[in-house]
Short mmCIF file of C-alpha atoms and ligand atoms in Angstrom, two decimals:
data_model
loop_
_atom_site.label_atom_id
_atom_site.label_comp_id
_atom_site.label_asym_id
_atom_site.label_seq_id
_atom_site.Cartn_x
_atom_site.Cartn_y
_atom_site.Cartn_z
CA MET A 1 -115.42 -68.10 191.02
CA ALA A 2 -117.89 -70.69 192.59
CA GLU A 3 -117.47 -72.79 189.47
CA TYR A 4 -113.77 -72.51 189.64
CA ASN A 5 -113.67 -73.39 193.39
CA ALA A 6 -115.92 -76.44 192.67
CA LYS A 7 -113.71 -77.83 189.92
CA THR A 8 -110.26 -77.36 191.60
CA LYS A 9 -110.73 -78.74 195.09
CA ARG A 10 -107.38 -80.51 195.05
CA SER A 11 -105.64 -77.41 194.00
CA ALA A 12 -107.26 -75.57 196.91
CA GLN A 13 -105.98 -78.33 199.27
CA TRP A 14 -102.52 -78.31 197.78
CA PHE A 15 -102.44 -74.55 198.10
CA GLU A 16 -102.97 -74.95 201.91
CA THR A 17 -100.04 -77.41 201.99
CA ALA A 18 -97.81 -75.38 199.73
CA SER A 19 -98.52 -72.22 201.79
CA LYS A 20 -96.86 -73.87 204.82
CA HIS A 21 -93.56 -73.88 202.90
CA LEU A 22 -93.73 -71.20 200.21
CA PRO A 23 -94.99 -67.65 200.82
CA GLY A 24 -98.34 -67.59 199.14
CA GLY A 25 -98.07 -71.25 198.09
CA VAL A 26 -95.96 -70.25 195.06
CA THR A 27 -92.28 -69.61 194.18
CA GLY A 28 -92.68 -66.33 192.25
CA ASN A 29 -95.48 -63.81 192.74
CA VAL A 30 -96.59 -63.96 189.01
CA LYS A 31 -97.51 -67.55 189.61
CA PHE A 32 -100.24 -66.63 192.20
CA TYR A 33 -103.73 -65.51 191.50
CA PRO A 34 -106.63 -65.50 193.89
CA PRO A 35 -108.02 -67.40 195.58
CA TYR A 36 -105.27 -69.96 194.62
CA PRO A 37 -103.79 -71.11 191.34
CA VAL A 38 -104.51 -74.21 189.50
CA TYR A 39 -101.64 -76.66 190.30
CA LEU A 40 -100.70 -78.75 187.25
CA LYS A 41 -99.60 -82.36 187.18
CA LYS A 42 -99.25 -83.43 183.54
CA ALA A 43 -99.02 -82.19 179.95
CA LYS A 44 -99.19 -83.28 176.37
CA GLY A 45 -98.77 -81.05 173.34
CA SER A 46 -101.10 -78.07 173.96
CA HIS A 47 -103.04 -79.68 176.82
CA VAL A 48 -102.42 -79.89 180.60
CA TRP A 49 -104.01 -81.67 183.46
CA ASP A 50 -104.41 -80.43 187.06
CA LEU A 51 -104.41 -82.21 190.40
CA ASP A 52 -108.09 -82.86 190.18
CA GLY A 53 -107.64 -84.45 186.82
CA ASN A 54 -109.25 -81.61 184.85
CA GLU A 55 -108.01 -81.26 181.29
CA TYR A 56 -107.20 -77.84 179.92
CA ILE A 57 -106.13 -76.29 176.66
CA ASP A 58 -102.98 -74.48 177.67
CA TYR A 59 -102.43 -70.84 176.73
CA MET A 60 -99.99 -70.14 179.50
CA LEU A 61 -97.25 -72.26 178.01
CA CYS A 62 -94.91 -71.21 180.87
CA PHE A 63 -95.58 -67.54 180.13
CA GLY A 64 -94.42 -67.85 176.52
CA PRO A 65 -91.40 -70.08 176.02
CA LEU A 66 -93.25 -73.27 174.95
CA ILE A 67 -93.92 -72.12 171.37
CA LEU A 68 -93.73 -75.81 170.28
CA GLY A 69 -96.13 -76.88 173.11
CA HIS A 70 -95.10 -79.22 175.92
CA ALA A 71 -92.30 -81.66 175.58
CA HIS A 72 -92.06 -81.38 171.76
CA PRO A 73 -90.45 -84.67 170.59
CA ARG A 74 -87.71 -82.76 168.70
CA VAL A 75 -86.74 -80.84 171.83
CA VAL A 76 -86.86 -83.94 174.12
CA GLU A 77 -84.70 -85.89 171.60
CA ALA A 78 -82.18 -83.04 171.27
CA VAL A 79 -81.76 -82.81 174.99
CA ARG A 80 -81.39 -86.58 175.31
CA LYS A 81 -78.83 -86.80 172.53
CA GLN A 82 -76.80 -83.88 173.93
CA VAL A 83 -76.54 -85.45 177.37
CA GLU A 84 -75.71 -88.83 175.94
CA GLN A 85 -73.14 -87.48 173.56
CA ASP A 86 -71.34 -85.27 176.24
CA GLY A 87 -71.68 -87.75 179.12
CA THR A 88 -72.73 -84.91 181.27
CA HIS A 89 -75.49 -82.36 181.26
CA ILE A 90 -73.00 -79.54 181.90
CA PHE A 91 -69.20 -79.12 182.11
CA GLY A 92 -68.98 -75.62 183.32
CA ALA A 93 -66.01 -75.26 181.02
CA PRO A 94 -66.69 -73.62 177.67
CA HIS A 95 -68.72 -75.81 175.21
CA GLU A 96 -68.84 -75.75 171.37
CA LEU A 97 -72.53 -75.16 171.42
CA GLU A 98 -72.11 -71.69 173.01
CA ALA A 99 -70.15 -70.23 169.95
CA LYS A 100 -72.46 -72.12 167.62
CA MET A 101 -75.56 -70.83 169.14
CA ALA A 102 -74.03 -67.34 169.24
CA GLU A 103 -73.30 -67.47 165.52
CA ARG A 104 -76.82 -68.64 164.78
CA LEU A 105 -78.27 -65.87 166.81
CA LYS A 106 -76.04 -63.27 165.08
CA GLY A 107 -77.40 -64.67 161.77
CA ILE A 108 -81.00 -64.01 162.91
CA PHE A 109 -80.12 -60.48 164.35
CA PRO A 110 -77.48 -59.26 161.96
CA PHE A 111 -76.69 -56.07 163.60
CA ALA A 112 -75.14 -57.95 166.57
CA ASP A 113 -71.43 -58.83 166.62
CA SER A 114 -71.23 -60.90 169.66
CA VAL A 115 -73.34 -62.65 172.28
CA ARG A 116 -73.17 -63.63 175.98
CA PHE A 117 -75.62 -66.24 177.46
CA THR A 118 -77.43 -65.89 180.74
CA ASN A 119 -80.00 -68.13 182.65
CA SER A 120 -82.98 -65.85 182.41
CA GLY A 121 -84.36 -62.84 180.71
CA LEU A 122 -83.84 -60.89 183.94
CA GLU A 123 -80.11 -61.50 183.76
CA ALA A 124 -80.00 -60.69 180.10
CA THR A 125 -81.42 -57.19 180.64
CA MET A 126 -79.49 -56.58 183.88
CA HIS A 127 -76.08 -57.45 182.23
CA SER A 128 -76.98 -55.49 179.08
CA LEU A 129 -77.68 -52.51 181.26
CA ARG A 130 -74.52 -52.93 183.22
CA VAL A 131 -72.54 -53.26 180.06
CA ALA A 132 -74.00 -50.04 178.67
CA LYS A 133 -73.21 -48.32 181.96
CA GLY A 134 -69.59 -49.29 181.70
CA PHE A 135 -69.50 -48.31 178.04
CA ARG A 136 -70.95 -44.85 178.71
CA LYS A 137 -69.38 -44.42 182.19
CA LYS A 138 -72.77 -43.36 183.43
CA THR A 139 -75.20 -44.88 185.80
CA LYS A 140 -78.64 -43.58 184.86
CA VAL A 141 -80.91 -45.60 182.56
CA ALA A 142 -84.16 -44.76 180.86
CA LYS A 143 -87.10 -47.23 180.62
CA PHE A 144 -90.72 -46.80 179.35
CA GLU A 145 -93.57 -46.72 181.84
CA GLY A 146 -95.35 -50.05 182.17
CA ALA A 147 -92.42 -52.06 180.73
CA TYR A 148 -91.29 -55.37 182.35
CA HIS A 149 -87.57 -56.17 182.10
CA GLY A 150 -87.29 -58.68 185.03
CA CYS A 151 -87.62 -58.48 188.74
CA TYR A 152 -84.79 -56.31 190.14
CA ASP A 153 -85.23 -52.84 191.65
CA GLU A 154 -83.97 -50.71 188.79
CA VAL A 155 -86.31 -51.89 186.14
CA LEU A 156 -89.27 -52.68 188.37
CA CYS A 157 -89.57 -48.95 188.84
CA SER A 158 -92.72 -47.77 187.15
CA LEU A 159 -93.71 -51.21 186.05
CA ALA A 160 -97.34 -50.84 187.22
CA PRO A 161 -97.56 -47.60 189.19
CA ALA A 162 -101.02 -46.32 190.42
CA GLU A 163 -101.89 -43.53 188.21
CA SER A 164 -102.35 -41.23 191.16
CA ALA A 165 -98.68 -41.76 192.02
CA ALA A 166 -97.26 -41.80 188.47
CA GLY A 167 -97.35 -37.99 187.62
CA PRO A 168 -98.30 -36.45 184.35
CA ARG A 169 -98.65 -38.86 181.36
CA ALA A 170 -96.28 -36.80 179.38
CA SER A 171 -93.60 -36.75 182.03
CA PRO A 172 -93.96 -39.90 184.13
CA LYS A 173 -92.51 -39.94 187.70
CA THR A 174 -90.13 -42.73 188.61
CA VAL A 175 -92.22 -44.88 191.01
CA PRO A 176 -90.49 -47.69 192.97
CA GLY A 177 -91.94 -51.06 192.00
CA SER A 178 -90.93 -53.04 195.09
CA TYR A 179 -90.77 -52.26 198.74
CA GLY A 180 -87.12 -51.99 199.65
CA THR A 181 -86.05 -49.99 196.60
CA SER A 182 -83.34 -47.42 197.49
CA GLU A 183 -83.57 -43.74 196.73
CA THR A 184 -80.50 -43.88 194.67
CA THR A 185 -82.05 -46.56 192.43
CA VAL A 186 -85.10 -44.37 191.89
CA GLU A 187 -82.92 -41.34 191.11
CA ASN A 188 -81.03 -43.45 188.55
CA VAL A 189 -84.04 -44.40 186.53
CA LEU A 190 -85.72 -42.08 184.12
CA VAL A 191 -89.24 -43.00 182.90
CA LEU A 192 -90.39 -42.25 179.35
CA PRO A 193 -93.91 -42.30 177.97
CA TYR A 194 -94.42 -45.23 175.57
CA ASN A 195 -95.77 -44.45 172.06
CA ASP A 196 -95.36 -40.72 172.71
CA ILE A 197 -92.72 -39.40 170.29
CA GLU A 198 -92.72 -35.76 171.33
CA ASN A 199 -92.30 -36.26 175.03
CA SER A 200 -89.95 -39.28 174.88
CA VAL A 201 -87.69 -37.23 172.66
CA ARG A 202 -87.98 -34.15 174.92
CA ILE A 203 -87.03 -36.13 177.99
CA MET A 204 -84.19 -38.10 176.39
CA ARG A 205 -82.68 -34.81 175.08
CA ALA A 206 -82.95 -33.15 178.40
CA HIS A 207 -81.03 -36.03 180.10
CA LYS A 208 -78.69 -36.93 177.21
CA ASP A 209 -75.50 -36.43 179.15
CA GLU A 210 -76.62 -38.53 182.08
CA LEU A 211 -78.00 -41.62 180.27
CA ALA A 212 -76.17 -44.89 179.95
CA ALA A 213 -78.96 -46.65 177.99
CA VAL A 214 -82.50 -46.59 176.83
CA ILE A 215 -84.15 -49.97 177.32
CA MET A 216 -87.48 -50.84 175.88
CA GLU A 217 -89.80 -53.67 175.14
CA PRO A 218 -90.54 -52.83 171.39
CA VAL A 219 -93.99 -54.46 172.00
CA GLN A 220 -95.01 -53.68 175.59
CA ARG A 221 -96.03 -56.63 177.67
CA GLY A 222 -96.42 -58.68 174.58
CA PHE A 223 -99.56 -56.98 173.36
CA VAL A 224 -99.24 -53.15 173.24
CA VAL A 225 -97.91 -52.53 169.80
CA PRO A 226 -95.70 -49.64 168.94
CA ASP A 227 -96.47 -47.03 166.29
CA ILE A 228 -93.61 -47.68 163.85
CA GLU A 229 -92.76 -44.04 163.58
CA PHE A 230 -92.32 -43.93 167.45
CA LEU A 231 -89.90 -46.87 167.29
CA ARG A 232 -87.98 -45.22 164.38
CA VAL A 233 -87.75 -41.89 166.20
CA VAL A 234 -86.56 -43.47 169.50
CA ARG A 235 -83.93 -45.24 167.41
CA GLU A 236 -82.80 -42.14 165.50
CA THR A 237 -82.80 -40.01 168.68
CA THR A 238 -80.66 -42.40 170.72
CA ARG A 239 -78.24 -42.87 167.76
CA GLU A 240 -77.92 -39.12 167.46
CA LEU A 241 -77.35 -38.64 171.20
CA GLY A 242 -74.88 -41.58 171.39
CA ILE A 243 -77.05 -43.58 173.92
CA PRO A 244 -77.13 -47.31 173.37
CA LEU A 245 -80.71 -48.47 172.63
CA ILE A 246 -81.50 -51.87 174.05
CA PHE A 247 -84.46 -53.87 172.80
CA ASP A 248 -85.79 -56.31 175.45
CA GLU A 249 -87.14 -59.01 173.20
CA VAL A 250 -87.33 -61.66 176.02
CA MET A 251 -91.07 -61.82 175.29
CA SER A 252 -91.42 -60.63 171.68
CA GLY A 253 -88.46 -62.66 170.44
CA PHE A 254 -89.77 -65.35 167.99
CA ARG A 255 -93.39 -64.45 168.97
CA MET A 256 -93.94 -61.94 166.15
CA GLU A 257 -95.35 -62.85 162.80
CA VAL A 258 -91.85 -63.55 161.43
CA PHE A 259 -88.88 -65.64 162.52
CA GLY A 260 -86.87 -63.24 164.50
CA GLY A 261 -87.98 -60.37 166.73
CA ALA A 262 -89.92 -57.09 166.73
CA CYS A 263 -86.70 -55.61 165.39
CA THR A 264 -86.91 -57.96 162.38
CA GLN A 265 -90.66 -57.32 161.84
CA TYR A 266 -90.42 -53.56 162.20
CA ARG A 267 -86.97 -53.23 160.64
CA VAL A 268 -85.62 -51.12 163.48
CA GLU A 269 -82.19 -52.07 164.66
CA PRO A 270 -81.20 -51.52 168.39
CA ASP A 271 -77.58 -51.50 169.60
CA MET A 272 -78.24 -54.41 171.88
CA ILE A 273 -80.99 -57.05 172.20
CA CYS A 274 -81.96 -59.21 175.02
CA LEU A 275 -83.45 -62.61 174.46
CA GLY A 276 -84.79 -65.39 176.76
CA LYS A 277 -87.74 -67.68 176.96
CA ILE A 278 -87.91 -69.42 173.48
CA ILE A 279 -84.16 -69.55 172.91
CA GLY A 280 -83.92 -72.09 175.78
CA GLY A 281 -86.67 -74.27 174.39
CA GLY A 282 -88.40 -74.25 177.80
CA PHE A 283 -85.38 -74.36 179.99
CA PRO A 284 -83.97 -71.34 181.91
CA SER A 285 -82.19 -69.14 179.48
CA GLY A 286 -81.28 -65.74 178.22
CA ALA A 287 -78.79 -63.92 176.07
CA PHE A 288 -77.65 -60.40 175.29
CA LEU A 289 -76.26 -59.55 171.91
CA GLY A 290 -74.86 -56.27 170.59
CA LYS A 291 -72.36 -54.30 168.68
CA ARG A 292 -68.70 -55.25 169.30
CA ASP A 293 -67.55 -52.00 170.93
CA ILE A 294 -70.28 -52.30 173.58
CA MET A 295 -70.08 -56.12 174.02
CA ASP A 296 -66.27 -55.88 174.37
CA MET A 297 -66.72 -54.13 177.70
CA VAL A 298 -66.81 -57.73 179.22
CA ASN A 299 -63.95 -59.08 177.10
CA PRO A 300 -61.27 -60.53 179.40
CA VAL A 301 -58.78 -60.66 176.44
CA THR A 302 -59.02 -57.03 175.30
CA ARG A 303 -59.77 -55.24 178.51
CA ALA A 304 -57.72 -55.09 181.79
CA LYS A 305 -59.64 -56.15 184.83
CA ASP A 306 -60.19 -52.64 186.12
CA GLN A 307 -61.46 -51.55 182.79
CA ARG A 308 -63.98 -54.39 182.42
CA VAL A 309 -67.58 -54.97 183.14
CA PHE A 310 -68.24 -58.07 185.31
CA HIS A 311 -70.32 -60.81 183.69
CA GLY A 312 -70.66 -64.21 185.25
CA GLY A 313 -72.88 -67.14 185.90
CA THR A 314 -72.28 -70.82 186.70
CA PHE A 315 -74.84 -72.14 184.31
CA ASN A 316 -74.36 -69.62 181.44
CA GLY A 317 -74.47 -71.35 178.06
CA HIS A 318 -75.76 -74.59 179.58
CA PRO A 319 -75.50 -77.30 176.81
CA THR A 320 -78.82 -78.92 177.71
CA VAL A 321 -80.57 -75.58 177.42
CA LEU A 322 -78.77 -74.69 174.25
CA SER A 323 -79.56 -77.93 172.63
CA ALA A 324 -83.35 -77.52 173.49
CA GLY A 325 -83.15 -73.92 172.12
CA TRP A 326 -81.34 -75.14 169.01
CA ALA A 327 -84.04 -77.74 168.22
CA THR A 328 -86.75 -75.16 168.88
CA LEU A 329 -85.18 -72.77 166.46
CA ASP A 330 -84.91 -75.55 163.95
CA VAL A 331 -88.70 -76.27 164.02
CA LEU A 332 -89.46 -72.51 164.02
CA GLN A 333 -87.28 -72.01 160.91
CA GLU A 334 -89.22 -74.59 158.86
CA PRO A 335 -91.21 -72.86 156.11
CA LYS A 336 -94.57 -74.05 157.44
CA THR A 337 -94.14 -73.08 161.07
CA TYR A 338 -94.88 -69.33 161.14
CA PRO A 339 -97.75 -69.50 158.57
CA TYR A 340 -99.32 -72.12 160.83
CA LEU A 341 -98.73 -70.22 164.03
CA ASN A 342 -100.03 -67.07 162.49
CA ARG A 343 -103.17 -68.74 161.12
CA ILE A 344 -104.06 -70.30 164.46
CA SER A 345 -103.42 -67.19 166.37
CA ASP A 346 -105.41 -64.98 164.00
CA LYS A 347 -108.27 -67.46 164.15
CA LEU A 348 -108.32 -67.23 167.95
CA ARG A 349 -107.92 -63.39 167.97
CA ASP A 350 -110.67 -62.98 165.28
CA GLY A 351 -112.85 -65.39 167.06
CA PHE A 352 -112.73 -63.50 170.33
CA ASN A 353 -113.23 -60.26 168.60
CA ASP A 354 -116.30 -61.55 166.75
CA LEU A 355 -117.74 -62.79 170.02
CA PHE A 356 -117.14 -59.51 171.74
CA SER A 357 -118.72 -57.46 168.96
CA ARG A 358 -121.75 -59.87 168.42
CA MET A 359 -122.44 -59.67 172.18
CA GLY A 360 -122.00 -56.08 172.53
CA PHE A 361 -118.80 -56.10 174.80
CA GLU A 362 -116.45 -53.21 174.51
CA ALA A 363 -113.51 -55.50 174.44
CA ARG A 364 -110.79 -56.68 172.12
CA ALA A 365 -108.20 -59.39 171.59
CA ILE A 366 -104.98 -57.39 170.70
CA GLY A 367 -101.39 -58.35 170.23
CA PRO A 368 -99.09 -59.35 167.38
CA GLY A 369 -97.97 -62.81 166.26
CA SER A 370 -98.58 -65.63 168.72
CA THR A 371 -99.48 -63.50 171.74
CA PHE A 372 -102.57 -61.61 172.53
CA ASN A 373 -104.41 -60.16 175.46
CA LEU A 374 -108.11 -59.71 176.12
CA VAL A 375 -108.84 -56.04 177.04
CA PHE A 376 -112.22 -54.69 178.19
CA SER A 377 -111.86 -51.27 176.74
CA LYS A 378 -113.25 -49.39 173.79
CA GLY A 379 -110.35 -46.90 173.36
CA LYS A 380 -106.96 -47.25 171.81
CA ILE A 381 -104.53 -49.31 173.86
CA GLY A 382 -101.32 -47.32 173.11
CA ASP A 383 -99.61 -47.46 176.44
CA TYR A 384 -99.62 -48.77 180.08
CA ARG A 385 -102.09 -46.21 181.24
CA ASP A 386 -104.60 -47.12 178.55
CA ALA A 387 -104.31 -50.82 179.45
CA ALA A 388 -104.52 -50.12 183.12
CA ARG A 389 -107.92 -48.30 182.67
CA ALA A 390 -109.54 -51.41 181.08
CA ASP A 391 -112.42 -53.01 183.00
CA ALA A 392 -110.64 -55.57 185.34
CA LYS A 393 -113.92 -56.82 186.76
CA LEU A 394 -115.31 -58.00 183.40
CA ARG A 395 -111.97 -59.50 182.48
CA GLN A 396 -112.00 -61.41 185.89
CA LYS A 397 -115.46 -62.84 185.19
CA LEU A 398 -114.41 -64.10 181.66
CA ASP A 399 -111.06 -65.49 183.17
CA TYR A 400 -112.58 -67.59 185.94
CA GLY A 401 -115.51 -68.77 183.77
CA MET A 402 -112.96 -69.90 181.09
CA LEU A 403 -110.56 -71.51 183.67
CA ALA A 404 -113.51 -73.46 185.14
CA ARG A 405 -114.34 -74.71 181.65
CA GLY A 406 -110.99 -76.11 180.68
CA LEU A 407 -108.94 -73.25 179.28
CA HIS A 408 -105.64 -72.69 181.17
CA PHE A 409 -103.89 -69.32 181.20
CA HIS A 410 -102.94 -66.76 183.96
CA PRO A 411 -105.89 -64.51 184.75
CA ASP A 412 -105.42 -61.01 183.47
CA LYS A 413 -102.32 -61.97 181.48
CA PRO A 414 -101.80 -62.57 177.75
CA PHE A 415 -102.55 -65.74 175.94
CA TYR A 416 -99.74 -67.53 174.10
CA THR A 417 -100.22 -69.92 171.21
CA CYS A 418 -98.13 -72.79 170.05
CA THR A 419 -97.59 -75.07 167.08
CA GLU A 420 -99.47 -77.78 168.83
CA HIS A 421 -102.70 -75.82 169.17
CA SER A 422 -105.15 -77.30 166.68
CA ASP A 423 -108.22 -76.00 164.91
CA ASN A 424 -110.21 -78.22 167.38
CA ASP A 425 -108.48 -76.43 170.27
CA VAL A 426 -109.48 -73.06 168.72
CA ALA A 427 -113.08 -74.16 168.09
CA ARG A 428 -113.35 -75.52 171.70
CA THR A 429 -111.82 -72.24 173.10
CA LEU A 430 -114.22 -70.03 171.25
CA SER A 431 -117.32 -72.12 172.24
CA VAL A 432 -116.15 -71.95 175.94
CA ALA A 433 -115.67 -68.16 175.56
CA ASP A 434 -119.18 -67.88 173.90
CA GLU A 435 -120.71 -69.81 176.83
CA VAL A 436 -119.07 -67.64 179.46
CA LEU A 437 -119.76 -64.33 177.74
CA LYS A 438 -123.46 -65.30 177.34
CA LYS A 439 -123.58 -65.97 181.10
CA MET A 440 -121.99 -62.59 181.74
CA LYS A 441 -124.80 -60.99 179.80
CA GLN A 442 -127.52 -62.65 181.86
C1 PLP B 501 -89.93 -58.42 178.31
C2 PLP B 501 -89.38 -59.23 179.42
N1 PLP B 501 -88.15 -59.02 179.87
C3 PLP B 501 -87.59 -59.79 180.83
C4 PLP B 501 -88.34 -60.76 181.45
C5 PLP B 501 -87.62 -61.48 182.53
O1 PLP B 501 -87.40 -62.84 182.09
P1 PLP B 501 -87.16 -64.01 183.09
O2 PLP B 501 -88.53 -64.29 183.78
O3 PLP B 501 -86.67 -65.21 182.28
O4 PLP B 501 -86.19 -63.57 184.12
C6 PLP B 501 -89.62 -61.02 180.99
C7 PLP B 501 -90.35 -62.13 181.63
O5 PLP B 501 -91.53 -62.34 181.38
C8 PLP B 501 -90.16 -60.30 179.93
O6 PLP B 501 -91.42 -60.51 179.48
#
């Protein structure tokens, strides 16, 4: 921490200034970490520079969306062209790109019949849940303990509960995730144990008549992978019970080993899927896709006003955002892209794992595709509770040592890779990690 403080004096000063105007000096709690975050000024490809002029290799990448790195020329060009061609950056009236992008997404996720756009991942999950509630005429939803679906009361429940408050592992209690959550909200959320077939099925069956939807991150928090059998059983059970299954792929979408989502890689089809992050190419974005009968709940042509689920948003389907997303998907779809991303990501993951085992740390780099997390634990990481038991102090030492030596990421959060990360970046990253881990051993 002393090294971090010594290198980031201007960030410390700016934190004082920013704190006069923004609670905690940030505009979103996830952006804060103690004692103050690095404030960035400039970027190029996979590198960023902070207010002190320090250069970093960036593994935060805006918490995932920048899979092509910062200001990829194809994305910048697409945005410029779109604005020039339209003579505006948004009409507000419907735009051709909306249906074109919807058609493209349906091609990637063939189980879906129609699409609505939103401005964030949060909105995508919120609207998909609302649509499912209208479809089922029920208000209770089930989510898995430890899953993040955005920052509204309902899905914040049991995001990161203290184990002492969370009840038995096999039957998790619903724990409010934010001060100010109403009792009704808590009553309307059922919490399931991730990767636990027997107990998830038992709880879903017991509540089958109350549930509007089951929402899940197929890969929790970007790095806790599912047992495939668990995913399949959740799918079969929800289908049998007639409960819409929503995959929240805001994080896992396009960050698996294949072009598509976790549903593509694991060949498990939900009834609805939520996307965000990458489909906006680094601009605020989201979408929910699904089967026609469910999606038509918002249809103003086929449903009378009092039979309809409300869906709105001034900026939905923003042409600038869609053009950036379109260009991003173009690059991702090129045959060389995923092999390169997978190779670079594996090299990093393997490199960290080699360092941990050579130096005798009970730690692992885990996660699929172009996302991984560093977890100081020797046991299996099968769910939120396993991950929460990892050694946070060791992780913190590694984090601040690496930040002070030119690697940028959010402490205690996953690393994201991009097509701009080079073999040199990987070598530099592993040499920094090697240096910090050696210091930790002294
Ligand atoms: C799985 C998942 N769902 C939803 C969200 C919310 O997306 P946004 O931050 O765009 O609202 C996130 C954000 O990290 C996420 O990881």
